Amino acid sequence: MMIKLHTILPFLLTATLAYAQDVATDAEQEDACAAEPLEEYNTKMRIGAIFIILATSSVGVFSPMLLHRISPYSEGSYRSWVLMVGKFFGTGVVLATAFVHMLPDAFEQFSSPCLTEGWLSYGAFAGVFCMLASFALQLLEIATTAHLKKLSKISKDNNTIGDKNSHSKGDMESGSTQLSINDRHEHGDQSSDHHHHVHTSGLLEHEDAHRHVGTYMLELGIVMHSVLIGLTLATTSESEFTTLLIALVFHQFFEGIALGTRLNELKHVSTFKVALMGLIFCLTTPIGTCIGLGIHSSFNSNSYSAVLSSAILDSLSAGILLYNGYVSLMSAEMNQCDAFHDQPALKKIISFASLYIGAGLMSLIGEWA
């Protein structure tokens, strides 16, 4: 039986269109993951951007340090107010950086068609890595506290044994009753002072340990993100470069303030070490930019490895900053801080305003960077 042409023609057209659509979809996915064509690349402008970012990062991170260290200042002085505003402003910046700059980028990267089906089959990988980073940071703080308590107990036991031996030796060698009594009184006073010092020192060590771990992890989260944005700055297109650079200038300045005010809170740490930590922050974005300059001709930001590594690093950085922002900064400095609750109402209002302004400005920058 002869099949009429008008009967099979619609079927053939439908099949052809479906096949063409599949081919177009595959080509589109391949194009999305292909390296972007090289445009006119202004190397001099990008080299200049390295020094611009370095300067603004340095001003942001070292200004709070200089204000804190140039000369002694009293509580309630002008510098005290400025540093307080900077500290809470920085807390807002940290939270906004995690929520607005890192997590959205991580979710977007994890949904990229350039990833394999295994990564695309589950849409919450960004949240998972963020959560894992927070859990890891909590375990690190708990382990640090347990280790310090163990060291404190050993030190206390050794001091107790030493004091007993000193008492016994003093009693045996005493040649005069009055002198022996006087010696015991003097030694008892010294021993009491020593025990008080050990106890206070132990408390300070625990507080300092939490502060140190939180600050080191805060810098780690910021540094990981800074390398990525430096790489992005070097490899972005000419049409977007100027806008991105302006946004990153404010981005790095605000992050510098956030880190600098936290570095001021570190006690029993040399000025050299604090300055070194500030310098590391200043150099990370320029280093990322230098790497981007060196590989821009062959770098494919849409490749599988580039997309996946960026997604994971942004997720981990977000988890670190969120844990620090809520636990080490907001909770420790405001919610559970008796000194903060005892402050006048005006000081509390300014603190909250600084927190919200920092978060708001950093969120605004998220429109461009």
Coordinates of C-alpha atoms in Angstrom, one line a residue:
M1 CA 0.0 0.0 0.0
M2 CA 1.4 3.4 -1.0
I3 CA 2.0 5.8 1.8
K4 CA 0.9 9.3 0.9
L5 CA 3.5 12.1 1.2
H6 CA 1.3 14.5 3.2
T7 CA 0.8 11.8 5.8
I8 CA 4.5 11.3 6.6
L9 CA 5.7 14.9 6.0
P10 CA 4.5 16.2 9.4
F11 CA 6.2 13.3 11.1
L12 CA 9.5 14.0 9.2
L13 CA 9.3 17.7 10.0
T14 CA 8.7 17.0 13.7
A15 CA 11.5 14.5 13.9
T16 CA 13.9 16.9 12.1
L17 CA 13.0 19.8 14.3
A18 CA 13.5 17.7 17.4
Y19 CA 16.9 16.5 16.2
A20 CA 17.9 20.1 15.3
Q21 CA 16.8 21.2 18.8
D22 CA 18.9 18.5 20.4
V23 CA 21.9 19.4 18.3
A24 CA 21.5 23.1 19.1
T25 CA 21.2 22.4 22.8
D26 CA 24.4 20.3 22.8
A27 CA 26.2 23.0 20.8
E28 CA 25.0 25.7 23.2
Q29 CA 26.3 23.7 26.2
E30 CA 29.6 23.2 24.4
D31 CA 29.8 26.9 23.6
A32 CA 29.0 27.8 27.2
C33 CA 31.9 25.8 28.4
A34 CA 34.3 26.8 25.7
A35 CA 37.0 29.4 26.3
E36 CA 35.8 32.9 25.5
P37 CA 37.4 34.4 22.4
L38 CA 40.4 36.7 23.1
E39 CA 39.6 40.4 22.9
E40 CA 41.8 43.4 23.0
Y41 CA 43.7 43.0 26.3
N42 CA 44.9 46.1 28.1
T43 CA 47.8 44.7 30.1
K44 CA 49.0 48.1 31.4
M45 CA 45.6 48.8 32.9
R46 CA 45.5 45.5 34.7
I47 CA 49.0 46.0 36.0
G48 CA 47.9 49.3 37.3
A49 CA 44.9 47.6 38.9
I50 CA 47.3 45.5 41.0
F51 CA 48.8 48.6 42.7
I52 CA 45.4 50.2 43.1
I53 CA 44.0 47.1 44.9
L54 CA 47.2 46.8 46.9
A55 CA 46.9 50.4 48.1
T56 CA 43.2 50.3 49.0
S57 CA 43.6 47.0 50.8
S58 CA 46.5 48.4 52.8
V59 CA 44.6 51.5 53.8
G60 CA 41.7 49.4 54.9
V61 CA 43.6 46.9 57.0
F62 CA 46.4 49.0 58.4
S63 CA 44.3 52.2 59.4
P64 CA 42.6 50.4 62.3
M65 CA 46.0 49.0 63.4
L66 CA 47.7 52.4 63.4
L67 CA 44.8 54.1 65.2
H68 CA 45.0 51.4 67.9
R69 CA 48.8 51.4 68.3
I70 CA 50.2 54.9 67.6
S71 CA 49.7 56.1 71.3
P72 CA 47.7 55.1 74.3
Y73 CA 44.1 56.2 74.4
S74 CA 41.3 56.1 77.0
E75 CA 37.9 54.4 76.8
G76 CA 35.4 56.9 75.5
S77 CA 38.0 58.9 73.5
Y78 CA 37.5 59.8 69.9
R79 CA 39.8 57.0 68.7
S80 CA 37.9 54.5 70.9
W81 CA 34.6 55.5 69.2
V82 CA 36.1 55.3 65.7
L83 CA 37.6 51.8 66.4
M84 CA 34.3 50.6 67.8
V85 CA 32.4 51.8 64.8
G86 CA 35.0 50.1 62.5
K87 CA 34.7 46.9 64.4
F88 CA 30.9 46.5 64.1
F89 CA 31.0 47.9 60.5
G90 CA 33.5 45.1 59.7
T91 CA 31.2 42.5 61.2
G92 CA 28.4 43.6 58.8
V93 CA 30.9 43.5 56.0
V94 CA 31.9 39.9 56.9
L95 CA 28.3 38.7 56.9
A96 CA 27.3 40.4 53.7
T97 CA 30.4 39.1 52.0
A98 CA 29.3 35.5 52.8
F99 CA 25.6 36.0 52.0
V100 CA 25.8 38.3 49.0
H101 CA 29.2 37.7 47.4
M102 CA 30.1 34.1 48.1
L103 CA 27.0 31.9 48.5
P104 CA 25.1 33.2 45.4
D105 CA 28.3 32.7 43.3
A106 CA 28.7 29.2 44.7
F107 CA 25.1 28.2 43.9
E108 CA 25.5 29.6 40.4
Q109 CA 28.7 27.7 39.7
F110 CA 27.3 24.4 41.0
S111 CA 24.4 24.8 38.5
S112 CA 26.8 25.4 35.6
P113 CA 26.2 23.1 32.6
C114 CA 30.0 22.7 32.4
L115 CA 29.9 20.4 35.4
T116 CA 29.2 16.6 35.1
E117 CA 25.8 15.1 35.8
G118 CA 26.8 13.9 39.2
W119 CA 27.3 17.5 40.4
L120 CA 24.2 18.8 38.7
S121 CA 21.9 16.0 40.1
Y122 CA 21.9 17.6 43.5
G123 CA 21.2 21.4 43.8
A124 CA 22.4 22.0 47.3
F125 CA 26.1 21.3 47.1
A126 CA 27.0 24.9 47.9
G127 CA 25.0 24.7 51.2
V128 CA 26.6 21.4 52.0
F129 CA 30.2 22.6 51.7
C130 CA 29.2 25.8 53.5
M131 CA 27.8 23.7 56.4
L132 CA 30.9 21.4 56.5
A133 CA 33.2 24.4 56.8
S134 CA 31.2 25.7 59.8
F135 CA 31.2 22.3 61.4
A136 CA 35.0 22.0 60.9
L137 CA 35.6 25.4 62.5
Q138 CA 33.5 24.5 65.5
L139 CA 35.4 21.2 66.0
L140 CA 38.7 23.2 65.7
E141 CA 37.6 25.6 68.4
I142 CA 36.5 22.8 70.7
A143 CA 39.8 20.9 70.2
T144 CA 41.8 24.0 70.9
T145 CA 39.9 24.7 74.1
A146 CA 40.3 21.1 75.3
H147 CA 44.0 21.2 74.6
L148 CA 44.4 24.5 76.5
K149 CA 42.5 23.1 79.5
K150 CA 44.8 20.1 79.6
L151 CA 47.9 22.3 79.5
S152 CA 46.4 24.5 82.2
K153 CA 45.7 21.6 84.5
I154 CA 49.3 20.2 84.0
S155 CA 50.7 23.6 84.7
K156 CA 48.5 24.0 87.8
D157 CA 49.5 20.6 89.2
N158 CA 53.2 21.3 88.6
N159 CA 52.9 24.6 90.5
T160 CA 51.1 22.9 93.4
I161 CA 53.9 20.3 93.7
G162 CA 56.5 23.0 93.5
D163 CA 54.9 25.0 96.3
K164 CA 54.7 22.0 98.6
N165 CA 58.3 21.2 98.1
S166 CA 59.2 24.8 98.8
H167 CA 57.2 24.8 102.0
S168 CA 58.9 21.6 103.2
K169 CA 62.4 22.8 102.4
G170 CA 61.7 26.1 104.1
D171 CA 60.6 24.4 107.3
M172 CA 63.6 22.1 107.4
E173 CA 66.1 24.9 106.9
S174 CA 64.5 27.3 109.3
G175 CA 67.0 28.2 112.1
S176 CA 64.8 30.7 113.9
T177 CA 61.2 30.4 114.8
Q178 CA 60.4 34.1 114.1
L179 CA 62.3 34.0 110.8
S180 CA 60.6 30.8 109.8
I181 CA 57.2 32.4 110.5
N182 CA 58.1 35.5 108.6
D183 CA 59.4 33.4 105.7
R184 CA 56.2 31.4 105.6
H185 CA 54.1 34.5 105.5
E186 CA 56.1 36.0 102.7
H187 CA 56.2 32.8 100.8
G188 CA 52.5 32.3 101.4
D189 CA 51.7 35.7 100.0
Q190 CA 53.9 35.1 97.0
S191 CA 52.3 31.7 96.5
S192 CA 48.8 33.2 96.7
D193 CA 49.7 35.8 94.2
H194 CA 51.2 33.1 92.0
H195 CA 48.1 30.9 92.1
H196 CA 45.9 34.0 91.3
H197 CA 48.2 34.8 88.4
V198 CA 48.0 31.2 87.1
H199 CA 44.2 31.1 87.3
T200 CA 43.8 34.5 85.6
S201 CA 46.3 33.5 83.0
G202 CA 44.4 30.3 82.3
L203 CA 41.2 32.2 81.7
L204 CA 43.0 34.7 79.5
E205 CA 44.5 31.8 77.5
H206 CA 41.0 30.3 76.8
E207 CA 39.6 33.6 75.7
D208 CA 42.6 34.4 73.6
A209 CA 42.5 31.0 72.0
H210 CA 38.9 31.5 70.8
R211 CA 39.8 34.9 69.6
H212 CA 42.9 33.7 67.8
V213 CA 41.2 30.8 66.1
G214 CA 38.3 32.9 65.0
T215 CA 40.6 35.6 63.6
Y216 CA 42.9 33.2 61.8
M217 CA 39.9 31.4 60.2
L218 CA 38.4 34.8 59.3
E219 CA 41.5 35.7 57.4
L220 CA 41.6 32.3 55.8
G221 CA 38.0 32.8 54.4
I222 CA 38.8 36.3 53.2
V223 CA 42.1 35.2 51.6
M224 CA 40.6 32.3 49.7
H225 CA 37.9 34.6 48.2
S226 CA 40.5 37.4 47.5
V227 CA 42.6 35.1 45.3
L228 CA 39.5 34.2 43.2
I229 CA 38.4 37.8 42.7
G230 CA 42.0 38.7 41.8
L231 CA 42.0 36.0 39.1
T232 CA 38.6 37.2 37.9
L233 CA 39.8 40.8 37.6
A234 CA 42.7 39.7 35.4
T235 CA 40.6 37.6 33.1
T236 CA 37.4 39.6 32.8
S237 CA 36.5 41.2 29.5
E238 CA 37.5 44.8 28.7
S239 CA 33.9 46.0 28.7
E240 CA 33.4 44.9 32.3
F241 CA 36.9 45.6 33.7
T242 CA 36.5 49.2 34.8
T243 CA 33.2 48.6 36.6
L244 CA 34.6 45.5 38.4
L245 CA 37.8 47.3 39.4
I246 CA 35.8 50.2 41.0
A247 CA 33.6 47.7 42.9
L248 CA 36.7 45.7 44.1
V249 CA 38.4 48.9 45.4
F250 CA 35.5 49.4 47.8
H251 CA 35.2 45.6 48.4
Q252 CA 38.8 45.2 49.5
F253 CA 38.8 48.5 51.5
F254 CA 35.7 47.3 53.5
E255 CA 37.1 43.8 54.0
G256 CA 40.4 45.4 55.1
I257 CA 38.6 47.4 57.8
A258 CA 36.8 44.2 58.9
L259 CA 40.0 42.2 59.3
G260 CA 42.1 45.1 60.7
T261 CA 39.6 45.7 63.6
R262 CA 39.7 42.0 64.4
L263 CA 43.5 41.9 64.4
N264 CA 43.4 44.7 67.0
E265 CA 41.6 42.3 69.3
L266 CA 44.4 39.8 69.4
K267 CA 46.4 39.9 72.7
H268 CA 49.8 38.6 73.5
V269 CA 50.6 38.7 69.8
S270 CA 53.6 40.8 68.5
T271 CA 53.0 43.8 66.3
F272 CA 55.2 42.2 63.7
K273 CA 52.9 39.1 63.5
V274 CA 49.7 41.3 63.3
A275 CA 51.3 43.4 60.6
L276 CA 52.3 40.2 58.7
M277 CA 48.7 39.0 58.8
G278 CA 47.6 42.3 57.4
L279 CA 50.2 42.2 54.7
I280 CA 49.1 38.7 53.6
F281 CA 45.6 40.0 53.1
C282 CA 46.9 43.0 51.1
L283 CA 48.9 40.7 48.8
T284 CA 46.3 37.9 48.0
T285 CA 44.2 39.8 45.5
P286 CA 47.2 41.2 43.6
I287 CA 48.7 37.7 43.6
G288 CA 45.5 36.4 42.1
T289 CA 45.6 39.2 39.5
C290 CA 49.2 38.4 38.7
I291 CA 48.4 34.7 38.1
G292 CA 45.5 35.8 35.9
L293 CA 47.8 38.0 33.9
G294 CA 50.2 35.1 33.3
I295 CA 47.6 32.6 32.2
H296 CA 44.9 34.9 30.6
S297 CA 45.6 33.7 27.0
S298 CA 45.1 30.0 27.9
F299 CA 42.8 30.2 31.0
N300 CA 39.2 29.0 30.5
S301 CA 37.0 30.2 33.3
N302 CA 34.2 27.9 32.0
S303 CA 36.3 24.7 32.2
Y304 CA 35.1 21.9 34.5
S305 CA 38.1 22.3 36.9
A306 CA 37.8 26.1 37.1
V307 CA 34.1 26.1 37.7
L308 CA 34.2 23.3 40.3
S309 CA 37.2 24.7 42.3
S310 CA 35.6 28.1 42.3
A311 CA 32.3 26.7 43.5
I312 CA 33.9 24.7 46.3
L313 CA 36.2 27.5 47.5
D314 CA 33.4 30.0 47.6
S315 CA 31.2 27.6 49.6
L316 CA 33.9 26.9 52.1
S317 CA 34.8 30.6 52.5
A318 CA 31.1 31.4 53.0
G319 CA 30.8 28.8 55.8
I320 CA 33.9 30.1 57.5
L321 CA 32.8 33.8 57.4
L322 CA 29.2 32.9 58.5
Y323 CA 30.4 30.9 61.5
N324 CA 32.8 33.7 62.4
G325 CA 30.2 36.4 61.8
Y326 CA 27.6 34.9 64.0
V327 CA 29.6 33.1 66.7
S328 CA 32.9 34.9 67.1
L329 CA 31.7 38.4 66.2
M330 CA 28.0 39.1 66.7
S331 CA 27.4 36.6 69.6
A332 CA 30.7 37.1 71.4
E333 CA 30.8 40.9 71.0
M334 CA 27.1 41.7 71.4
N335 CA 24.7 39.0 72.5
Q336 CA 26.8 37.4 75.2
C337 CA 29.0 40.3 76.1
D338 CA 28.3 41.8 79.5
A339 CA 30.4 44.9 78.6
F340 CA 28.3 45.6 75.6
H341 CA 25.0 45.3 77.6
D342 CA 26.4 47.7 80.1
Q343 CA 27.1 50.4 77.5
P344 CA 24.9 53.5 77.2
A345 CA 21.9 53.3 74.8
L346 CA 23.6 55.7 72.4
K347 CA 26.6 53.5 72.1
K348 CA 24.5 50.5 71.4
I349 CA 22.5 52.3 68.7
I350 CA 25.7 53.4 67.0
S351 CA 27.0 49.9 67.2
F352 CA 23.9 48.4 65.5
A353 CA 23.8 51.2 62.9
S354 CA 27.5 50.5 62.1
L355 CA 26.7 46.8 61.7
Y356 CA 23.8 47.4 59.4
I357 CA 25.5 50.1 57.3
G358 CA 28.5 47.7 56.8
A359 CA 26.2 44.9 55.6
G360 CA 24.2 47.3 53.5
L361 CA 27.2 48.8 51.6
M362 CA 28.8 45.5 51.0
S363 CA 25.5 44.1 49.7
L364 CA 25.2 47.1 47.4
I365 CA 28.7 46.3 46.0
G366 CA 27.4 42.8 45.2
E367 CA 25.6 44.3 42.2
W368 CA 28.9 44.7 40.4
A369 CA 31.4 42.4 42.1

